[in-house]
């Protein structure tokens, strides 16, 4: 048995490495992204061509999702709606929760490495997999972020007064200005659904009035 997972996000606070664990394997299998036919407007009916195109897309999309489920389900216990990739990165610097840029510790070949869980290539800002066809165009995969504890050094341009330093920050004595603080890391790829905008009462009345006028014209045409 396997599960479909929508919005896999690493836990915050303790950092991505602690939330994922060393046994987590990277997954970057993504599907072809195709937009569903746009929904018809409420004030008019769908043509036969539009109905056929929508039905054809739904059948094709369903077959594609079933193929992905079989392929990825045979390899993993969980299949993600928004595939992610686990990476170990060594960066020159990073951002603190307050937005300050800090230098990440390195000493020659000894470089500080952090775990990041990124959206797989060509996944971010694309529609989610496995969502209901009616919500497909309202869905998108979003890169999420968390914090990881790291050994950092503030530059003179970003140095904070001692009284303004956040909880969790502390200096390492005799380290040449290095201190421990949180830095922002990628921590998952989440599926988000945007609700359709609700029409105002004025807009609804206008559309009802226009529909009544259209119906009257059709009735008059039938009488002639």
PDB file of C-alpha atoms in Angstrom:
ATOM      1  CA  UNK A   1       0.000   0.000   0.000  1.00  0.00           C
ATOM      2  CA  UNK A   2       1.119   3.533  -0.656  1.00  0.00           C
ATOM      3  CA  UNK A   3      -0.250   6.981   0.049  1.00  0.00           C
ATOM      4  CA  UNK A   4      -0.662  10.167  -1.936  1.00  0.00           C
ATOM      5  CA  UNK A   5       0.883  13.080  -0.050  1.00  0.00           C
ATOM      6  CA  UNK A   6      -0.139  16.665  -0.789  1.00  0.00           C
ATOM      7  CA  UNK A   7       2.135  19.330   0.646  1.00  0.00           C
ATOM      8  CA  UNK A   8       5.135  17.555   2.130  1.00  0.00           C
ATOM      9  CA  UNK A   9       6.851  20.120   4.339  1.00  0.00           C
ATOM     10  CA  UNK A  10       9.753  19.554   6.696  1.00  0.00           C
ATOM     11  CA  UNK A  11       9.147  20.480  10.303  1.00  0.00           C
ATOM     12  CA  UNK A  12      10.268  23.940  11.393  1.00  0.00           C
ATOM     13  CA  UNK A  13      12.340  25.093  14.323  1.00  0.00           C
ATOM     14  CA  UNK A  14      14.852  22.262  14.598  1.00  0.00           C
ATOM     15  CA  UNK A  15      15.922  22.598  10.970  1.00  0.00           C
ATOM     16  CA  UNK A  16      15.335  20.505   7.892  1.00  0.00           C
ATOM     17  CA  UNK A  17      17.913  17.858   8.778  1.00  0.00           C
ATOM     18  CA  UNK A  18      16.315  17.011  12.096  1.00  0.00           C
ATOM     19  CA  UNK A  19      12.822  16.901  10.639  1.00  0.00           C
ATOM     20  CA  UNK A  20      13.667  14.631   7.720  1.00  0.00           C
ATOM     21  CA  UNK A  21      16.216  12.329   9.261  1.00  0.00           C
ATOM     22  CA  UNK A  22      19.271  10.874   7.563  1.00  0.00           C
ATOM     23  CA  UNK A  23      17.345   8.021   5.954  1.00  0.00           C
ATOM     24  CA  UNK A  24      15.185  10.256   3.767  1.00  0.00           C
ATOM     25  CA  UNK A  25      15.740   9.643   0.068  1.00  0.00           C
ATOM     26  CA  UNK A  26      15.484  12.264  -2.635  1.00  0.00           C
ATOM     27  CA  UNK A  27      12.539  12.146  -5.017  1.00  0.00           C
ATOM     28  CA  UNK A  28      12.303  14.277  -8.115  1.00  0.00           C
ATOM     29  CA  UNK A  29       9.851  12.537 -10.399  1.00  0.00           C
ATOM     30  CA  UNK A  30       7.481  15.039 -11.906  1.00  0.00           C
ATOM     31  CA  UNK A  31       4.765  14.706 -14.512  1.00  0.00           C
ATOM     32  CA  UNK A  32       4.114  16.678 -17.630  1.00  0.00           C
ATOM     33  CA  UNK A  33       2.129  19.772 -16.743  1.00  0.00           C
ATOM     34  CA  UNK A  34      -0.880  20.484 -18.896  1.00  0.00           C
ATOM     35  CA  UNK A  35      -3.540  23.041 -18.197  1.00  0.00           C
ATOM     36  CA  UNK A  36      -7.103  21.839 -18.070  1.00  0.00           C
ATOM     37  CA  UNK A  37      -9.582  23.525 -20.407  1.00  0.00           C
ATOM     38  CA  UNK A  38     -10.711  26.749 -18.773  1.00  0.00           C
ATOM     39  CA  UNK A  39     -14.126  26.530 -17.046  1.00  0.00           C
ATOM     40  CA  UNK A  40     -17.020  28.007 -18.971  1.00  0.00           C
ATOM     41  CA  UNK A  41     -18.626  31.260 -17.882  1.00  0.00           C
ATOM     42  CA  UNK A  42     -21.756  30.987 -15.792  1.00  0.00           C
ATOM     43  CA  UNK A  43     -23.809  33.159 -18.154  1.00  0.00           C
ATOM     44  CA  UNK A  44     -23.495  30.849 -21.142  1.00  0.00           C
ATOM     45  CA  UNK A  45     -23.663  27.150 -21.803  1.00  0.00           C
ATOM     46  CA  UNK A  46     -20.750  25.087 -23.064  1.00  0.00           C
ATOM     47  CA  UNK A  47     -20.634  24.192 -26.727  1.00  0.00           C
ATOM     48  CA  UNK A  48     -20.433  20.567 -27.814  1.00  0.00           C
ATOM     49  CA  UNK A  49     -16.782  21.123 -28.757  1.00  0.00           C
ATOM     50  CA  UNK A  50     -15.973  22.502 -25.290  1.00  0.00           C
ATOM     51  CA  UNK A  51     -17.756  19.621 -23.578  1.00  0.00           C
ATOM     52  CA  UNK A  52     -15.869  17.082 -25.706  1.00  0.00           C
ATOM     53  CA  UNK A  53     -12.527  18.826 -25.082  1.00  0.00           C
ATOM     54  CA  UNK A  54     -13.099  18.907 -21.316  1.00  0.00           C
ATOM     55  CA  UNK A  55     -14.146  15.254 -21.182  1.00  0.00           C
ATOM     56  CA  UNK A  56     -11.165  14.234 -23.308  1.00  0.00           C
ATOM     57  CA  UNK A  57      -8.756  16.147 -21.059  1.00  0.00           C
ATOM     58  CA  UNK A  58     -10.215  14.568 -17.902  1.00  0.00           C
ATOM     59  CA  UNK A  59      -9.811  11.056 -19.323  1.00  0.00           C
ATOM     60  CA  UNK A  60      -6.253  11.747 -20.457  1.00  0.00           C
ATOM     61  CA  UNK A  61      -5.326  13.397 -17.147  1.00  0.00           C
ATOM     62  CA  UNK A  62      -6.809  10.516 -15.136  1.00  0.00           C
ATOM     63  CA  UNK A  63      -4.825   7.950 -17.160  1.00  0.00           C
ATOM     64  CA  UNK A  64      -1.625   9.960 -16.695  1.00  0.00           C
ATOM     65  CA  UNK A  65      -2.129  10.192 -12.909  1.00  0.00           C
ATOM     66  CA  UNK A  66      -2.800   6.443 -12.696  1.00  0.00           C
ATOM     67  CA  UNK A  67       0.425   5.763 -14.596  1.00  0.00           C
ATOM     68  CA  UNK A  68       2.379   7.989 -12.188  1.00  0.00           C
ATOM     69  CA  UNK A  69       0.789   6.279  -9.183  1.00  0.00           C
ATOM     70  CA  UNK A  70       1.776   2.842 -10.433  1.00  0.00           C
ATOM     71  CA  UNK A  71       5.313   3.889 -11.347  1.00  0.00           C
ATOM     72  CA  UNK A  72       6.159   5.930  -8.242  1.00  0.00           C
ATOM     73  CA  UNK A  73       4.061   3.781  -5.902  1.00  0.00           C
ATOM     74  CA  UNK A  74       6.229   0.787  -6.737  1.00  0.00           C
ATOM     75  CA  UNK A  75       9.313   2.743  -5.648  1.00  0.00           C
ATOM     76  CA  UNK A  76       8.092   4.685  -2.598  1.00  0.00           C
ATOM     77  CA  UNK A  77       5.505   4.331   0.150  1.00  0.00           C
ATOM     78  CA  UNK A  78       4.322   7.907  -0.440  1.00  0.00           C
ATOM     79  CA  UNK A  79       3.587   9.634  -3.752  1.00  0.00           C
ATOM     80  CA  UNK A  80       3.714  13.429  -3.585  1.00  0.00           C
ATOM     81  CA  UNK A  81       1.246  15.816  -5.198  1.00  0.00           C
ATOM     82  CA  UNK A  82       4.160  18.258  -5.495  1.00  0.00           C
ATOM     83  CA  UNK A  83       7.397  16.250  -5.897  1.00  0.00           C
ATOM     84  CA  UNK A  84      10.397  17.389  -3.859  1.00  0.00           C
ATOM     85  CA  UNK A  85      14.152  16.784  -3.901  1.00  0.00           C
ATOM     86  CA  UNK A  86      16.333  16.487  -0.789  1.00  0.00           C
ATOM     87  CA  UNK A  87      19.719  18.168  -1.200  1.00  0.00           C
ATOM     88  CA  UNK A  88      22.741  18.839   0.994  1.00  0.00           C
ATOM     89  CA  UNK A  89      24.025  22.321   0.154  1.00  0.00           C
ATOM     90  CA  UNK A  90      27.119  24.326   1.112  1.00  0.00           C
ATOM     91  CA  UNK A  91      26.423  28.031   0.707  1.00  0.00           C
ATOM     92  CA  UNK A  92      28.556  31.106   1.186  1.00  0.00           C
ATOM     93  CA  UNK A  93      25.822  32.891   3.106  1.00  0.00           C
ATOM     94  CA  UNK A  94      22.170  32.933   4.091  1.00  0.00           C
ATOM     95  CA  UNK A  95      19.338  35.027   5.530  1.00  0.00           C
ATOM     96  CA  UNK A  96      18.269  35.169   9.151  1.00  0.00           C
ATOM     97  CA  UNK A  97      14.538  35.190  10.074  1.00  0.00           C
ATOM     98  CA  UNK A  98      14.799  38.994  10.282  1.00  0.00           C
ATOM     99  CA  UNK A  99      16.158  39.187   6.718  1.00  0.00           C
ATOM    100  CA  UNK A 100      19.798  40.007   7.526  1.00  0.00           C
ATOM    101  CA  UNK A 101      22.457  38.451   5.307  1.00  0.00           C
ATOM    102  CA  UNK A 102      25.094  36.456   7.220  1.00  0.00           C
ATOM    103  CA  UNK A 103      28.215  34.561   6.209  1.00  0.00           C
ATOM    104  CA  UNK A 104      28.089  30.797   6.753  1.00  0.00           C
ATOM    105  CA  UNK A 105      31.132  29.218   8.341  1.00  0.00           C
ATOM    106  CA  UNK A 106      33.799  27.590   6.197  1.00  0.00           C
ATOM    107  CA  UNK A 107      37.498  26.942   6.705  1.00  0.00           C
ATOM    108  CA  UNK A 108      39.258  25.783   3.566  1.00  0.00           C
ATOM    109  CA  UNK A 109      37.873  22.367   2.687  1.00  0.00           C
ATOM    110  CA  UNK A 110      35.743  22.308   5.838  1.00  0.00           C
ATOM    111  CA  UNK A 111      32.409  23.714   4.729  1.00  0.00           C
ATOM    112  CA  UNK A 112      29.160  23.903   6.622  1.00  0.00           C
ATOM    113  CA  UNK A 113      26.393  21.940   4.900  1.00  0.00           C
ATOM    114  CA  UNK A 114      22.653  22.221   5.377  1.00  0.00           C
ATOM    115  CA  UNK A 115      19.779  20.026   4.237  1.00  0.00           C
ATOM    116  CA  UNK A 116      17.192  21.615   1.944  1.00  0.00           C
ATOM    117  CA  UNK A 117      13.975  20.088   0.592  1.00  0.00           C
ATOM    118  CA  UNK A 118      13.254  21.812  -2.723  1.00  0.00           C
ATOM    119  CA  UNK A 119      10.463  21.559  -5.258  1.00  0.00           C
ATOM    120  CA  UNK A 120      11.591  19.224  -8.034  1.00  0.00           C
ATOM    121  CA  UNK A 121      12.566  20.869 -11.355  1.00  0.00           C
ATOM    122  CA  UNK A 122       9.623  22.347 -13.297  1.00  0.00           C
ATOM    123  CA  UNK A 123       7.238  21.811 -10.358  1.00  0.00           C
ATOM    124  CA  UNK A 124       7.099  25.159  -8.508  1.00  0.00           C
ATOM    125  CA  UNK A 125       4.141  27.363  -9.542  1.00  0.00           C
ATOM    126  CA  UNK A 126       2.685  24.533 -11.644  1.00  0.00           C
ATOM    127  CA  UNK A 127      -0.672  22.766 -10.980  1.00  0.00           C
ATOM    128  CA  UNK A 128      -0.617  19.997  -8.375  1.00  0.00           C
ATOM    129  CA  UNK A 129      -0.904  16.346  -9.295  1.00  0.00           C
ATOM    130  CA  UNK A 130      -3.847  14.160  -8.215  1.00  0.00           C
ATOM    131  CA  UNK A 131      -6.190  17.040  -7.320  1.00  0.00           C
ATOM    132  CA  UNK A 132      -9.819  17.011  -8.441  1.00  0.00           C
ATOM    133  CA  UNK A 133     -10.140  18.075 -12.076  1.00  0.00           C
ATOM    134  CA  UNK A 134     -12.484  20.895 -11.031  1.00  0.00           C
ATOM    135  CA  UNK A 135      -9.725  22.382  -8.853  1.00  0.00           C
ATOM    136  CA  UNK A 136      -6.765  21.650 -11.127  1.00  0.00           C
ATOM    137  CA  UNK A 137      -6.406  25.167 -12.536  1.00  0.00           C
ATOM    138  CA  UNK A 138      -6.805  26.667  -9.043  1.00  0.00           C
ATOM    139  CA  UNK A 139      -3.949  24.588  -7.613  1.00  0.00           C
ATOM    140  CA  UNK A 140      -0.226  25.274  -7.602  1.00  0.00           C
ATOM    141  CA  UNK A 141       2.920  23.865  -6.031  1.00  0.00           C
ATOM    142  CA  UNK A 142       4.612  26.324  -3.687  1.00  0.00           C
ATOM    143  CA  UNK A 143       8.137  26.260  -2.265  1.00  0.00           C
ATOM    144  CA  UNK A 144       8.017  26.374   1.548  1.00  0.00           C
ATOM    145  CA  UNK A 145      10.720  27.530   3.945  1.00  0.00           C
ATOM    146  CA  UNK A 146      11.838  26.849   7.505  1.00  0.00           C
ATOM    147  CA  UNK A 147      14.892  27.572   9.685  1.00  0.00           C
ATOM    148  CA  UNK A 148      18.080  25.674  10.456  1.00  0.00           C
ATOM    149  CA  UNK A 149      20.599  26.395  13.215  1.00  0.00           C
ATOM    150  CA  UNK A 150      23.990  27.321  11.748  1.00  0.00           C
ATOM    151  CA  UNK A 151      27.362  28.833  12.574  1.00  0.00           C
ATOM    152  CA  UNK A 152      27.311  32.325  11.054  1.00  0.00           C
ATOM    153  CA  UNK A 153      29.154  35.623  11.108  1.00  0.00           C
ATOM    154  CA  UNK A 154      27.634  39.065  10.747  1.00  0.00           C
ATOM    155  CA  UNK A 155      29.370  41.569   8.528  1.00  0.00           C
ATOM    156  CA  UNK A 156      29.867  45.162   9.632  1.00  0.00           C
ATOM    157  CA  UNK A 157      26.946  46.186   7.414  1.00  0.00           C
ATOM    158  CA  UNK A 158      24.522  43.760   9.066  1.00  0.00           C
ATOM    159  CA  UNK A 159      25.922  43.655  12.609  1.00  0.00           C
ATOM    160  CA  UNK A 160      23.106  43.913  15.155  1.00  0.00           C
ATOM    161  CA  UNK A 161      23.365  45.561  18.561  1.00  0.00           C
ATOM    162  CA  UNK A 162      23.498  42.947  21.315  1.00  0.00           C
ATOM    163  CA  UNK A 163      20.120  43.998  22.720  1.00  0.00           C
ATOM    164  CA  UNK A 164      18.394  43.425  19.351  1.00  0.00           C
ATOM    165  CA  UNK A 165      19.671  39.899  18.764  1.00  0.00           C
ATOM    166  CA  UNK A 166      16.864  37.319  18.594  1.00  0.00           C
ATOM    167  CA  UNK A 167      16.334  34.377  20.891  1.00  0.00           C
ATOM    168  CA  UNK A 168      18.541  31.453  19.868  1.00  0.00           C
ATOM    169  CA  UNK A 169      21.495  33.649  18.912  1.00  0.00           C
ATOM    170  CA  UNK A 170      24.691  33.340  20.921  1.00  0.00           C
ATOM    171  CA  UNK A 171      28.343  34.131  20.262  1.00  0.00           C
ATOM    172  CA  UNK A 172      31.115  31.548  20.352  1.00  0.00           C
ATOM    173  CA  UNK A 173      33.986  32.911  22.513  1.00  0.00           C
ATOM    174  CA  UNK A 174      37.359  33.115  20.773  1.00  0.00           C
ATOM    175  CA  UNK A 175      35.932  32.121  17.389  1.00  0.00           C
ATOM    176  CA  UNK A 176      36.743  35.270  15.459  1.00  0.00           C
ATOM    177  CA  UNK A 177      33.229  36.673  15.416  1.00  0.00           C
ATOM    178  CA  UNK A 178      31.357  33.452  14.626  1.00  0.00           C
ATOM    179  CA  UNK A 179      28.061  32.829  16.396  1.00  0.00           C
ATOM    180  CA  UNK A 180      25.085  30.471  16.279  1.00  0.00           C
ATOM    181  CA  UNK A 181      21.862  31.698  14.696  1.00  0.00           C
ATOM    182  CA  UNK A 182      18.966  30.527  12.527  1.00  0.00           C
ATOM    183  CA  UNK A 183      19.094  30.797   8.731  1.00  0.00           C
ATOM    184  CA  UNK A 184      16.291  30.269   6.237  1.00  0.00           C
ATOM    185  CA  UNK A 185      16.320  26.982   4.288  1.00  0.00           C
ATOM    186  CA  UNK A 186      13.987  25.378   1.763  1.00  0.00           C
ATOM    187  CA  UNK A 187      11.771  22.935   3.612  1.00  0.00           C
ATOM    188  CA  UNK A 188       9.227  21.348   1.306  1.00  0.00           C
ATOM    189  CA  UNK A 189       6.965  21.682  -1.718  1.00  0.00           C
ATOM    190  CA  UNK A 190       3.327  22.278  -0.800  1.00  0.00           C
ATOM    191  CA  UNK A 191       0.125  22.067  -2.835  1.00  0.00           C
ATOM    192  CA  UNK A 192      -2.087  25.134  -2.365  1.00  0.00           C
ATOM    193  CA  UNK A 193      -5.637  25.627  -3.668  1.00  0.00           C
ATOM    194  CA  UNK A 194      -6.855  29.157  -4.395  1.00  0.00           C
ATOM    195  CA  UNK A 195     -10.628  29.488  -3.816  1.00  0.00           C
ATOM    196  CA  UNK A 196     -12.576  31.086  -6.662  1.00  0.00           C
ATOM    197  CA  UNK A 197     -13.409  34.732  -6.118  1.00  0.00           C
ATOM    198  CA  UNK A 198     -16.935  35.219  -4.870  1.00  0.00           C
ATOM    199  CA  UNK A 199     -19.060  37.449  -7.039  1.00  0.00           C
ATOM    200  CA  UNK A 200     -20.494  40.547  -5.435  1.00  0.00           C
ATOM    201  CA  UNK A 201     -24.252  40.927  -5.039  1.00  0.00           C
ATOM    202  CA  UNK A 202     -24.191  43.720  -7.633  1.00  0.00           C
ATOM    203  CA  UNK A 203     -22.394  41.489 -10.121  1.00  0.00           C
ATOM    204  CA  UNK A 204     -24.870  38.667  -9.555  1.00  0.00           C
ATOM    205  CA  UNK A 205     -27.851  41.000 -10.116  1.00  0.00           C
ATOM    206  CA  UNK A 206     -26.252  42.336 -13.302  1.00  0.00           C
ATOM    207  CA  UNK A 207     -25.703  38.834 -14.673  1.00  0.00           C
ATOM    208  CA  UNK A 208     -29.254  37.752 -13.797  1.00  0.00           C
ATOM    209  CA  UNK A 209     -30.625  40.864 -15.554  1.00  0.00           C
ATOM    210  CA  UNK A 210     -28.507  40.186 -18.629  1.00  0.00           C
ATOM    211  CA  UNK A 211     -29.589  36.538 -18.684  1.00  0.00           C
ATOM    212  CA  UNK A 212     -33.276  37.540 -18.486  1.00  0.00           C
ATOM    213  CA  UNK A 213     -32.825  39.934 -21.408  1.00  0.00           C
ATOM    214  CA  UNK A 214     -31.141  37.199 -23.403  1.00  0.00           C
ATOM    215  CA  UNK A 215     -33.956  34.766 -22.616  1.00  0.00           C
ATOM    216  CA  UNK A 216     -36.564  37.325 -23.717  1.00  0.00           C
ATOM    217  CA  UNK A 217     -34.761  37.822 -27.028  1.00  0.00           C
ATOM    218  CA  UNK A 218     -34.696  34.060 -27.570  1.00  0.00           C
ATOM    219  CA  UNK A 219     -38.422  33.831 -26.809  1.00  0.00           C
ATOM    220  CA  UNK A 220     -39.160  36.663 -29.242  1.00  0.00           C
ATOM    221  CA  UNK A 221     -37.107  34.937 -31.934  1.00  0.00           C
ATOM    222  CA  UNK A 222     -39.073  31.732 -31.354  1.00  0.00           C
ATOM    223  CA  UNK A 223     -42.372  33.603 -31.701  1.00  0.00           C
ATOM    224  CA  UNK A 224     -41.325  35.011 -35.053  1.00  0.00           C
TER     225      UNK A 224
END
